[in-house]
Amino acid sequence: MSLAKFKAYLGLEKQYSSHTITAYGRDVETFAEHCGKEHGIQSLSEVSYPMVRHWIVGLAESGMSNRAINRKMASLKAYYRFLQKAGLLERNPLAKHRSLKVEAKAEVPFSEKEMERVLRAIVYPEGFEGSRDRFMINLMYTTGVRRAELINLTLGHVGPDDLSIKVLGKRNKERILPFLAETRTLFKEYMEVRNAKGIGLGNHHVFVTNKGNKFYETLVYRIVNKYFQGVSTKVKKSPHILRHTFATHLLRGGADLNSVKELLGHGSLASTQVYASNDIATLKKVHAMAHPRNVNK
């Protein structure tokens, strides 16, 4: 059953990123190889759930975490749903599968002091890369933009006069994100240096390499990690933690959950509530200070 058609379906109909499509395809191929080797199965339409369970047990015994196994199972679920939708399969062997239990990951946002240090205290390199990196980190913190959205941001979608950017999020949903006056200043400084050096003149993307090519995911990660390495002792220093920090700091500042949801581009409030639950200590302080029955105020 054509894996190429499955990948095309993920890209055209589900609007998944190229990274996700590659990962899903690889998981299906690995599972198909396992079934052929262990069970003599030539077509994935012949698979039964005990065969799937056998694969899961093997992955667990190899030391793979439940979270990683669940990601692989998501790939298989998507594949079998595709086969059913295409009329190529009547019985889905994963119909009754339940995800393995995983512990909730505690993602610790950067503190306001750490953000102040990375934005104001550290010295960025002179020239193109320094101005680009400073602008990028500032934009990510002040808008909560996703890494993929940042990479695909084009010059035509930055409104320096009305202090906003237009991003294309998941499922091709557009949203307008406001940014600060200081972010506009950094954008103009970056573009002045970029144009003066003639970097990326034919590239309409906002963020380019020093050779003028479009940004890529690992470069964004390396830049964020590089600058936070000197100001934070947190284990995880990634673009997602910067987005997490944006949401957490807004909620601490009194922003309502629905507004943060819209800014983040979340499809449901449940996704945004994670940031609220992670900031329970702040909520307790607010409650203690504000509640009229608290005699210790």
CSV table of C-alpha atoms in Angstrom, one decimal:
chain,number,residue,atom,x,y,z
A,1,MET,CA,0.0,0.0,0.0
A,2,SER,CA,1.6,3.2,-1.3
A,3,LEU,CA,3.6,5.1,1.3
A,4,ALA,CA,4.1,7.9,-1.2
A,5,LYS,CA,0.3,8.4,-1.3
A,6,PHE,CA,0.2,8.5,2.5
A,7,LYS,CA,2.9,11.2,2.6
A,8,ALA,CA,1.1,13.2,-0.1
A,9,TYR,CA,-2.1,12.9,2.0
A,10,LEU,CA,-0.3,14.2,5.1
A,11,GLY,CA,1.1,17.1,3.2
A,12,LEU,CA,-1.8,18.2,1.0
A,13,GLU,CA,-4.8,17.4,3.2
A,14,LYS,CA,-3.5,17.4,6.8
A,15,GLN,CA,-1.0,20.2,6.1
A,16,TYR,CA,1.7,18.6,8.2
A,17,SER,CA,5.3,19.9,8.1
A,18,SER,CA,7.9,18.2,6.0
A,19,HIS,CA,9.7,17.1,9.3
A,20,THR,CA,6.5,15.4,10.5
A,21,ILE,CA,5.8,13.7,7.2
A,22,THR,CA,9.3,12.3,7.1
A,23,ALA,CA,9.0,11.0,10.7
A,24,TYR,CA,5.6,9.4,10.0
A,25,GLY,CA,6.9,7.7,6.9
A,26,ARG,CA,10.0,6.4,8.7
A,27,ASP,CA,7.9,4.9,11.5
A,28,VAL,CA,5.5,3.1,9.0
A,29,GLU,CA,8.5,1.7,7.1
A,30,THR,CA,10.2,0.5,10.3
A,31,PHE,CA,6.9,-1.2,11.4
A,32,ALA,CA,6.5,-2.8,8.0
A,33,GLU,CA,10.1,-4.2,8.2
A,34,HIS,CA,9.3,-5.6,11.6
A,35,CYS,CA,6.2,-7.3,10.5
A,36,GLY,CA,7.9,-8.8,7.5
A,37,LYS,CA,10.8,-10.1,9.5
A,38,GLU,CA,8.9,-11.3,12.6
A,39,HIS,CA,5.6,-12.4,11.2
A,40,GLY,CA,6.2,-12.9,7.5
A,41,ILE,CA,3.6,-10.2,6.6
A,42,GLN,CA,3.9,-8.8,3.1
A,43,SER,CA,1.1,-6.1,3.4
A,44,LEU,CA,0.2,-4.0,6.4
A,45,SER,CA,-3.4,-4.7,5.6
A,46,GLU,CA,-2.8,-8.2,7.1
A,47,VAL,CA,-1.6,-6.9,10.4
A,48,SER,CA,-3.5,-7.9,13.6
A,49,TYR,CA,-3.3,-6.0,16.9
A,50,PRO,CA,-1.2,-8.8,18.7
A,51,MET,CA,1.5,-8.0,16.0
A,52,VAL,CA,1.3,-4.4,16.9
A,53,ARG,CA,1.6,-5.2,20.6
A,54,HIS,CA,4.6,-7.4,19.9
A,55,TRP,CA,6.3,-4.4,18.3
A,56,ILE,CA,5.5,-2.2,21.2
A,57,VAL,CA,6.9,-4.7,23.7
A,58,GLY,CA,10.1,-4.9,21.6
A,59,LEU,CA,10.5,-1.1,21.6
A,60,ALA,CA,9.9,-0.9,25.3
A,61,GLU,CA,12.5,-3.7,25.9
A,62,SER,CA,15.0,-1.8,23.8
A,63,GLY,CA,14.8,1.1,26.3
A,64,MET,CA,12.5,3.4,24.3
A,65,SER,CA,10.4,5.7,26.5
A,66,ASN,CA,6.6,5.5,26.5
A,67,ARG,CA,6.5,9.0,25.1
A,68,ALA,CA,8.6,8.0,22.1
A,69,ILE,CA,6.5,4.8,21.6
A,70,ASN,CA,3.3,6.9,21.6
A,71,ARG,CA,4.8,9.1,18.9
A,72,LYS,CA,5.4,6.1,16.7
A,73,MET,CA,1.9,4.8,17.4
A,74,ALA,CA,0.5,8.1,16.3
A,75,SER,CA,2.3,7.6,12.9
A,76,LEU,CA,0.6,4.1,12.6
A,77,LYS,CA,-2.8,5.4,13.6
A,78,ALA,CA,-2.6,8.1,11.0
A,79,TYR,CA,-1.5,5.5,8.3
A,80,TYR,CA,-4.4,3.2,9.1
A,81,ARG,CA,-6.9,6.0,9.2
A,82,PHE,CA,-5.6,7.0,5.7
A,83,LEU,CA,-6.1,3.5,4.4
A,84,GLN,CA,-9.7,3.4,5.7
A,85,LYS,CA,-10.5,6.8,4.3
A,86,ALA,CA,-9.1,5.7,0.9
A,87,GLY,CA,-11.3,2.6,1.0
A,88,LEU,CA,-8.2,0.3,1.1
A,89,LEU,CA,-8.9,-1.2,4.5
A,90,GLU,CA,-12.0,-2.4,6.3
A,91,ARG,CA,-10.7,-3.3,9.7
A,92,ASN,CA,-8.3,-1.1,11.6
A,93,PRO,CA,-6.0,-3.1,13.8
A,94,LEU,CA,-5.4,-0.1,16.0
A,95,ALA,CA,-9.1,0.8,16.6
A,96,LYS,CA,-8.9,-0.1,20.3
A,97,HIS,CA,-5.3,0.9,21.0
A,98,ARG,CA,-4.8,3.2,24.0
A,99,SER,CA,-1.7,5.3,24.4
A,100,LEU,CA,0.8,4.3,27.0
A,101,LYS,CA,0.9,6.4,30.2
A,102,VAL,CA,3.5,9.1,30.4
A,103,GLU,CA,4.6,11.4,33.1
A,104,ALA,CA,3.9,15.1,32.4
A,105,LYS,CA,7.0,16.9,31.4
A,106,ALA,CA,7.8,19.9,33.6
A,107,GLU,CA,9.0,22.6,31.2
A,108,VAL,CA,10.5,25.4,33.2
A,109,PRO,CA,10.3,28.8,31.5
A,110,PHE,CA,13.1,31.4,31.7
A,111,SER,CA,12.7,33.9,34.5
A,112,GLU,CA,12.1,37.6,33.8
A,113,LYS,CA,15.7,38.2,35.1
A,114,GLU,CA,17.1,35.7,32.6
A,115,MET,CA,15.2,37.3,29.8
A,116,GLU,CA,16.4,40.8,30.8
A,117,ARG,CA,20.0,39.6,30.8
A,118,VAL,CA,19.8,37.9,27.4
A,119,LEU,CA,18.0,40.9,25.9
A,120,ARG,CA,20.0,43.7,27.5
A,121,ALA,CA,23.1,42.6,29.4
A,122,ILE,CA,25.0,40.2,27.1
A,123,VAL,CA,27.1,41.5,24.2
A,124,TYR,CA,26.0,40.3,20.8
A,125,PRO,CA,28.6,40.1,18.0
A,126,GLU,CA,29.0,43.2,15.8
A,127,GLY,CA,27.5,43.1,12.3
A,128,PHE,CA,25.0,41.0,10.5
A,129,GLU,CA,24.8,37.9,12.7
A,130,GLY,CA,24.6,39.8,16.0
A,131,SER,CA,21.8,42.2,14.8
A,132,ARG,CA,19.9,39.2,13.4
A,133,ASP,CA,20.2,37.1,16.5
A,134,ARG,CA,19.2,39.9,18.9
A,135,PHE,CA,16.2,40.7,16.8
A,136,MET,CA,15.2,37.0,16.5
A,137,ILE,CA,15.3,36.3,20.2
A,138,ASN,CA,13.4,39.5,21.0
A,139,LEU,CA,10.8,38.7,18.4
A,140,MET,CA,10.3,35.2,19.7
A,141,TYR,CA,9.9,36.4,23.3
A,142,THR,CA,7.6,39.3,22.5
A,143,THR,CA,5.3,37.4,20.1
A,144,GLY,CA,5.5,33.7,21.1
A,145,VAL,CA,6.0,32.7,17.5
A,146,ARG,CA,6.7,29.0,16.7
A,147,ARG,CA,10.0,28.0,15.3
A,148,ALA,CA,8.5,26.9,12.0
A,149,GLU,CA,6.5,30.2,11.8
A,150,LEU,CA,9.7,32.2,12.4
A,151,ILE,CA,11.5,30.3,9.7
A,152,ASN,CA,8.8,30.9,7.1
A,153,LEU,CA,8.2,34.6,8.1
A,154,THR,CA,8.5,36.8,5.0
A,155,LEU,CA,9.4,40.5,4.6
A,156,GLY,CA,5.9,41.2,3.3
A,157,HIS,CA,4.4,39.9,6.5
A,158,VAL,CA,6.2,42.3,8.8
A,159,GLY,CA,4.4,45.6,9.4
A,160,PRO,CA,7.0,47.9,11.0
A,161,ASP,CA,4.5,50.8,11.0
A,162,ASP,CA,1.6,49.1,12.7
A,163,LEU,CA,3.8,46.9,15.0
A,164,SER,CA,2.6,43.5,13.9
A,165,ILE,CA,3.6,40.4,11.9
A,166,LYS,CA,1.4,38.0,10.0
A,167,VAL,CA,2.3,34.3,10.5
A,168,LEU,CA,1.1,31.1,8.9
A,169,GLY,CA,0.5,28.6,11.7
A,170,LYS,CA,-0.6,25.0,11.8
A,171,ARG,CA,-3.2,23.9,9.3
A,172,ASN,CA,-2.4,27.0,7.3
A,173,LYS,CA,-4.2,29.3,9.8
A,174,GLU,CA,-3.1,32.9,9.6
A,175,ARG,CA,-2.9,35.2,12.7
A,176,ILE,CA,-1.7,38.7,13.4
A,177,LEU,CA,0.7,39.1,16.3
A,178,PRO,CA,1.5,42.4,17.8
A,179,PHE,CA,5.1,43.3,18.7
A,180,LEU,CA,6.8,46.1,20.7
A,181,ALA,CA,8.4,49.3,19.6
A,182,GLU,CA,11.8,48.0,20.6
A,183,THR,CA,11.3,45.0,18.4
A,184,ARG,CA,10.6,47.3,15.5
A,185,THR,CA,13.8,49.2,16.2
A,186,LEU,CA,15.8,45.9,16.2
A,187,PHE,CA,14.1,44.8,12.9
A,188,LYS,CA,15.1,48.1,11.2
A,189,GLU,CA,18.7,47.8,12.5
A,190,TYR,CA,18.9,44.2,11.3
A,191,MET,CA,17.5,45.1,7.8
A,192,GLU,CA,19.9,48.1,7.5
A,193,VAL,CA,22.9,45.8,8.2
A,194,ARG,CA,21.5,43.0,5.9
A,195,ASN,CA,20.9,45.4,3.0
A,196,ALA,CA,24.2,47.2,3.5
A,197,LYS,CA,26.1,43.9,3.2
A,198,GLY,CA,23.9,42.7,0.3
A,199,ILE,CA,22.9,39.5,2.2
A,200,GLY,CA,19.9,37.6,0.9
A,201,LEU,CA,18.9,40.3,-1.6
A,202,GLY,CA,16.8,37.8,-3.6
A,203,ASN,CA,15.4,36.1,-0.5
A,204,HIS,CA,12.0,37.3,0.7
A,205,HIS,CA,12.4,35.5,4.1
A,206,VAL,CA,13.0,37.7,7.1
A,207,PHE,CA,15.6,35.4,8.6
A,208,VAL,CA,18.5,34.3,6.5
A,209,THR,CA,22.0,32.8,7.0
A,210,ASN,CA,25.1,34.8,6.5
A,211,LYS,CA,25.1,33.3,3.0
A,212,GLY,CA,21.6,34.6,2.3
A,213,ASN,CA,19.9,31.3,2.5
A,214,LYS,CA,16.6,30.5,4.3
A,215,PHE,CA,16.8,29.6,8.0
A,216,TYR,CA,16.5,26.0,9.1
A,217,GLU,CA,15.3,24.4,12.4
A,218,THR,CA,18.6,23.4,13.9
A,219,LEU,CA,20.1,26.8,13.3
A,220,VAL,CA,17.2,28.5,15.3
A,221,TYR,CA,17.8,26.0,18.1
A,222,ARG,CA,21.6,26.6,18.1
A,223,ILE,CA,21.2,30.4,18.3
A,224,VAL,CA,18.7,30.3,21.2
A,225,ASN,CA,20.8,27.7,23.1
A,226,LYS,CA,24.0,29.8,22.5
A,227,TYR,CA,22.8,33.0,24.0
A,228,PHE,CA,20.9,31.4,26.9
A,229,GLN,CA,23.9,29.2,27.8
A,230,GLY,CA,25.5,32.2,29.4
A,231,VAL,CA,22.5,33.5,31.4
A,232,SER,CA,20.6,30.4,32.5
A,233,THR,CA,21.5,27.2,34.3
A,234,LYS,CA,18.3,25.5,33.1
A,235,VAL,CA,18.8,22.1,31.4
A,236,LYS,CA,16.5,22.9,28.5
A,237,LYS,CA,17.2,26.0,26.5
A,238,SER,CA,15.2,25.7,23.3
A,239,PRO,CA,12.9,27.8,21.0
A,240,HIS,CA,9.9,26.0,22.6
A,241,ILE,CA,11.0,27.1,26.1
A,242,LEU,CA,11.2,30.7,24.8
A,243,ARG,CA,7.6,30.3,23.5
A,244,HIS,CA,6.6,28.8,26.8
A,245,THR,CA,8.2,31.8,28.6
A,246,PHE,CA,6.2,34.2,26.5
A,247,ALA,CA,2.9,32.6,27.5
A,248,THR,CA,3.9,32.2,31.2
A,249,HIS,CA,5.0,35.8,31.5
A,250,LEU,CA,1.8,37.0,29.9
A,251,LEU,CA,-0.4,35.0,32.3
A,252,ARG,CA,1.7,36.3,35.3
A,253,GLY,CA,1.1,39.8,34.0
A,254,GLY,CA,-2.7,39.3,34.1
A,255,ALA,CA,-3.5,38.3,30.6
A,256,ASP,CA,-6.6,36.1,30.3
A,257,LEU,CA,-6.3,32.5,29.0
A,258,ASN,CA,-8.4,33.1,25.9
A,259,SER,CA,-6.2,35.9,24.7
A,260,VAL,CA,-3.0,33.9,25.2
A,261,LYS,CA,-4.6,31.0,23.3
A,262,GLU,CA,-5.3,33.3,20.3
A,263,LEU,CA,-1.7,34.7,20.4
A,264,LEU,CA,-0.2,31.2,20.5
A,265,GLY,CA,-2.5,29.9,17.8
A,266,HIS,CA,-3.7,27.0,19.8
A,267,GLY,CA,-6.8,25.1,18.5
A,268,SER,CA,-8.2,24.5,22.0
A,269,LEU,CA,-8.0,26.0,25.4
A,270,ALA,CA,-6.6,22.8,26.8
A,271,SER,CA,-3.3,23.3,25.1
A,272,THR,CA,-2.9,26.8,26.7
A,273,GLN,CA,-3.9,25.7,30.2
A,274,VAL,CA,-0.6,23.8,30.5
A,275,TYR,CA,1.1,27.2,30.9
A,276,ALA,CA,-1.4,28.2,33.6
A,277,SER,CA,-0.9,25.0,35.6
A,278,ASN,CA,2.9,25.4,35.4
A,279,ASP,CA,2.6,28.7,37.1
A,280,ILE,CA,0.6,27.6,40.1
A,281,ALA,CA,3.1,29.2,42.5
A,282,THR,CA,2.4,32.6,41.1
A,283,LEU,CA,-1.3,32.0,41.2
A,284,LYS,CA,-1.1,31.1,44.9
A,285,LYS,CA,0.7,34.4,45.5
A,286,VAL,CA,-2.0,36.3,43.7
A,287,HIS,CA,-4.7,34.5,45.6
A,288,ALA,CA,-3.0,35.1,48.9
A,289,MET,CA,-2.7,38.8,48.2
A,290,ALA,CA,-6.1,39.4,46.7
A,291,HIS,CA,-8.5,37.3,48.7
A,292,PRO,CA,-10.5,39.3,51.3
A,293,ARG,CA,-10.4,36.4,53.8
A,294,ASN,CA,-6.7,36.3,54.0
A,295,VAL,CA,-5.8,37.9,57.4
A,296,ASN,CA,-2.1,37.7,56.7
A,297,LYS,CA,-2.1,40.2,53.9
